[in-house]
């Protein structure tokens, strides 16, 4: 009702007009097709009557032929009308489809305008540039976080070298404890030559290398190639060795 009062119904009627025209044309076409079928039946009947009376009643046969000709003429007119209506229906349907397609395209264009709004290529370029800057900033932050030590913390190379030397010394000491000998290849940490006439235990004590070399072996057998010392001296050295073993066990 409100659309009719304020003009909204007129637009709707204009849009429905092609559909109504097509419906009316189809109804008329259906009626003409029925008439066409009826005329064909009438022509067949008159033709049958003419053939039946062609020998016995020529007047009746002539009248039947006249009626057949009249029906034939009406059939031709009806067929022409049917063809015209079919062409009109096809044209209106095509025009209506074109109109609906155009309306859909127009609505799509308006929708695109609404979506884009005030969007311009300058704004697009600026947006893309901002995105690239943010990506670059994210890469820089990630690189700063994952590369090297934490900011403000500087590694002391000399301290690292010192710790490395200590680890090497500990490793060397562990090997000496396990094997009982000083590695020959280690020329840096090799003990100096023992003075002649000094016992091996005294020499090790003086050099600061207290290493337990022997287990279940007499002290005298540890000094290869030397003459046995007096028994008292061997006992003293063995006693000192036992004390050292006890201290190492603690």
XYZ file of C-alpha atoms in Angstrom:
250
model
C 0.000 0.000 0.000
C 2.695 2.492 1.012
C 4.664 1.691 -2.136
C 1.580 2.325 -4.242
C 0.884 5.683 -2.583
C 4.431 6.957 -2.833
C 5.241 5.628 -6.294
C 7.078 2.480 -5.266
C 4.450 0.264 -6.876
C 5.000 1.797 -10.307
C 8.566 0.561 -10.453
C 7.482 -2.903 -9.384
C 4.773 -2.959 -12.041
C 7.297 -1.956 -14.672
C 9.508 -4.835 -13.640
C 6.573 -7.277 -13.679
C 5.231 -6.077 -17.056
C 7.439 -8.375 -19.189
C 6.457 -11.395 -17.101
C 2.757 -10.555 -17.422
C 3.091 -10.075 -21.180
C 4.795 -13.434 -21.523
C 2.043 -15.132 -19.519
C -0.663 -13.535 -21.686
C 1.128 -14.527 -24.873
C 1.515 -18.102 -23.697
C -2.182 -18.303 -22.871
C -3.094 -17.006 -26.334
C -0.579 -19.369 -27.913
C -2.158 -22.302 -26.124
C -5.607 -21.327 -27.432
C -4.300 -20.997 -31.008
C -2.597 -24.367 -30.821
C -5.891 -25.961 -29.745
C -7.660 -24.202 -32.638
C -4.987 -25.459 -34.994
C -5.579 -29.016 -33.853
C -9.369 -28.586 -34.251
C -9.042 -27.242 -37.794
C -6.834 -30.154 -38.756
C -9.503 -32.550 -37.503
C -12.210 -30.667 -39.436
C -10.179 -30.854 -42.616
C -9.758 -34.586 -42.206
C -13.512 -35.039 -41.701
C -14.426 -33.010 -44.810
C -11.845 -34.849 -46.844
C -13.336 -38.172 -45.745
C -16.887 -36.983 -46.650
C -15.749 -35.815 -50.097
C -14.081 -39.124 -50.829
C -17.153 -41.015 -49.640
C -19.595 -39.084 -51.910
C -17.340 -38.489 -54.897
C -19.190 -41.112 -56.968
C -22.684 -41.240 -55.475
C -23.354 -37.610 -54.506
C -21.138 -35.079 -56.236
C -22.949 -32.105 -54.654
C -22.182 -33.331 -51.164
C -18.629 -34.061 -52.221
C -18.236 -30.530 -53.659
C -19.651 -28.965 -50.464
C -17.242 -31.007 -48.349
C -14.297 -29.837 -50.431
C -15.396 -26.181 -50.033
C -15.522 -26.603 -46.259
C -12.126 -28.264 -46.329
C -10.684 -25.308 -48.232
C -12.181 -22.864 -45.701
C -10.739 -24.816 -42.826
C -7.415 -24.976 -44.612
C -7.386 -21.199 -44.997
C -8.211 -20.699 -41.317
C -5.480 -23.179 -40.429
C -2.930 -21.184 -42.396
C -3.932 -17.983 -40.568
C -3.813 -19.751 -37.207
C -0.363 -21.198 -37.954
C 0.894 -17.719 -38.890
C -0.511 -16.291 -35.642
C 1.120 -19.080 -33.656
C 4.476 -18.373 -35.293
C 4.089 -14.639 -34.557
C 3.245 -15.241 -30.908
C 6.188 -17.602 -30.499
C 8.527 -14.956 -31.926
C 7.097 -12.312 -29.604
C 7.492 -14.558 -26.577
C 11.107 -15.281 -27.521
C 11.840 -11.563 -28.022
C 10.254 -10.537 -24.735
C 12.052 -13.291 -22.838
C 15.382 -12.232 -24.372
C 14.722 -8.571 -23.583
C 13.688 -9.443 -20.037
C 16.825 -11.520 -19.536
C 18.954 -8.652 -20.868
C 17.210 -6.234 -18.525
C 17.688 -8.489 -15.497
C 21.330 -9.015 -16.435
C 21.856 -5.280 -16.765
C 20.205 -4.658 -13.394
C 22.407 -7.326 -11.777
C 25.523 -5.774 -13.306
C 24.447 -2.326 -12.132
C 23.905 -3.596 -8.599
C 27.297 -5.259 -8.709
C 28.897 -1.993 -9.799
C 27.219 -0.121 -6.970
C 28.377 -2.781 -4.527
C 31.954 -2.422 -5.743
C 31.741 1.357 -5.366
C 30.475 0.915 -1.834
C 33.233 -1.556 -1.022
C 35.975 0.646 -2.418
C 34.528 3.795 -0.912
C 37.276 6.403 -0.704
C 39.969 3.876 -1.521
C 42.531 5.180 -4.025
C 45.770 3.841 -5.468
C 47.734 6.261 -3.308
C 46.145 4.804 -0.209
C 46.815 1.279 -1.461
C 50.477 2.089 -2.113
C 50.792 3.704 1.312
C 49.209 0.688 2.981
C 51.553 -1.704 1.198
C 54.526 0.464 2.120
C 53.478 0.422 5.776
C 53.156 -3.357 5.660
C 56.654 -3.688 4.161
C 58.092 -1.423 6.849
C 56.442 -3.452 9.582
C 57.784 -6.681 8.094
C 61.298 -5.208 7.943
C 61.004 -4.021 11.548
C 59.850 -7.477 12.627
C 62.856 -9.049 10.894
C 65.247 -6.629 12.608
C 63.701 -7.317 16.019
C 63.859 -11.067 15.450
C 67.482 -10.844 14.354
C 68.400 -8.731 17.377
C 66.766 -11.209 19.736
C 68.258 -14.359 18.233
C 71.781 -13.152 17.338
C 74.643 -13.283 19.840
C 74.499 -12.581 23.567
C 71.930 -10.467 25.301
C 72.445 -6.720 24.896
C 74.920 -5.356 27.466
C 76.651 -8.702 28.023
C 80.152 -8.888 26.540
C 82.160 -12.093 26.586
C 85.762 -11.924 27.863
C 87.921 -13.851 25.412
C 90.844 -14.043 27.864
C 88.569 -15.512 30.498
C 87.343 -18.090 28.027
C 90.931 -19.040 27.137
C 91.788 -19.390 30.817
C 88.821 -21.654 31.445
C 89.788 -23.711 28.417
C 93.337 -24.169 29.740
C 91.955 -25.217 33.121
C 89.726 -27.788 31.462
C 92.694 -29.127 29.501
C 94.743 -29.372 32.704
C 91.929 -31.202 34.492
C 91.642 -33.596 31.569
C 95.410 -34.211 31.669
C 95.351 -34.822 35.419
C 92.490 -37.275 35.014
C 94.484 -39.199 32.384
C 97.519 -39.312 34.675
C 95.421 -40.649 37.536
C 93.968 -43.367 35.314
C 97.186 -44.430 33.549
C 99.856 -43.641 36.169
C 102.084 -41.964 33.608
C 102.517 -38.550 32.148
C 101.492 -38.414 28.467
C 104.642 -38.318 26.361
C 103.040 -36.129 23.692
C 102.261 -33.354 26.196
C 105.512 -31.422 26.141
C 104.035 -28.414 27.912
C 102.959 -30.165 31.122
C 105.788 -32.773 31.205
C 107.656 -32.992 34.527
C 111.367 -32.024 34.554
C 114.019 -34.737 34.755
C 114.527 -36.210 38.243
C 117.937 -35.421 39.734
C 120.193 -38.409 40.077
C 120.234 -39.946 43.535
C 116.809 -38.557 44.548
C 113.981 -40.968 45.177
C 110.999 -40.824 42.819
C 108.522 -40.114 45.630
C 110.597 -37.210 46.950
C 110.902 -35.876 43.432
C 107.143 -35.982 42.889
C 106.507 -34.250 46.207
C 108.985 -31.500 45.333
C 107.398 -31.033 41.904
C 103.881 -30.690 43.373
C 102.600 -33.755 41.516
C 101.213 -36.138 44.090
C 100.039 -39.020 41.951
C 99.325 -42.555 43.093
C 101.050 -44.736 40.524
C 101.016 -48.142 42.089
C 98.496 -50.541 43.559
C 99.732 -53.724 45.239
C 103.271 -52.982 44.017
C 106.296 -52.454 46.181
C 107.917 -49.083 46.201
C 111.253 -50.496 45.224
C 109.859 -51.926 41.977
C 108.593 -48.481 40.914
C 112.114 -47.182 40.455
C 113.294 -49.092 37.410
C 116.981 -49.595 36.833
C 118.157 -48.357 40.317
C 119.889 -50.306 43.096
C 117.786 -51.122 46.157
C 118.078 -48.579 48.973
C 118.420 -49.656 52.601
C 115.395 -51.371 54.111
C 114.747 -48.486 56.532
C 114.538 -45.995 53.688
C 112.115 -48.252 51.787
C 109.917 -48.576 54.838
C 109.825 -44.808 55.316
C 108.933 -44.209 51.717
C 106.275 -46.888 51.828
C 104.830 -45.298 54.952
C 104.734 -41.888 53.282
C 103.091 -43.420 50.245
C 100.398 -44.999 52.391
C 99.714 -41.656 54.060
C 99.388 -39.998 50.683
C 97.011 -42.726 49.528
C 94.897 -42.214 52.636
C 94.825 -38.450 52.076
C 93.814 -38.948 48.453
C 91.038 -41.279 49.554
C 89.659 -38.535 51.824
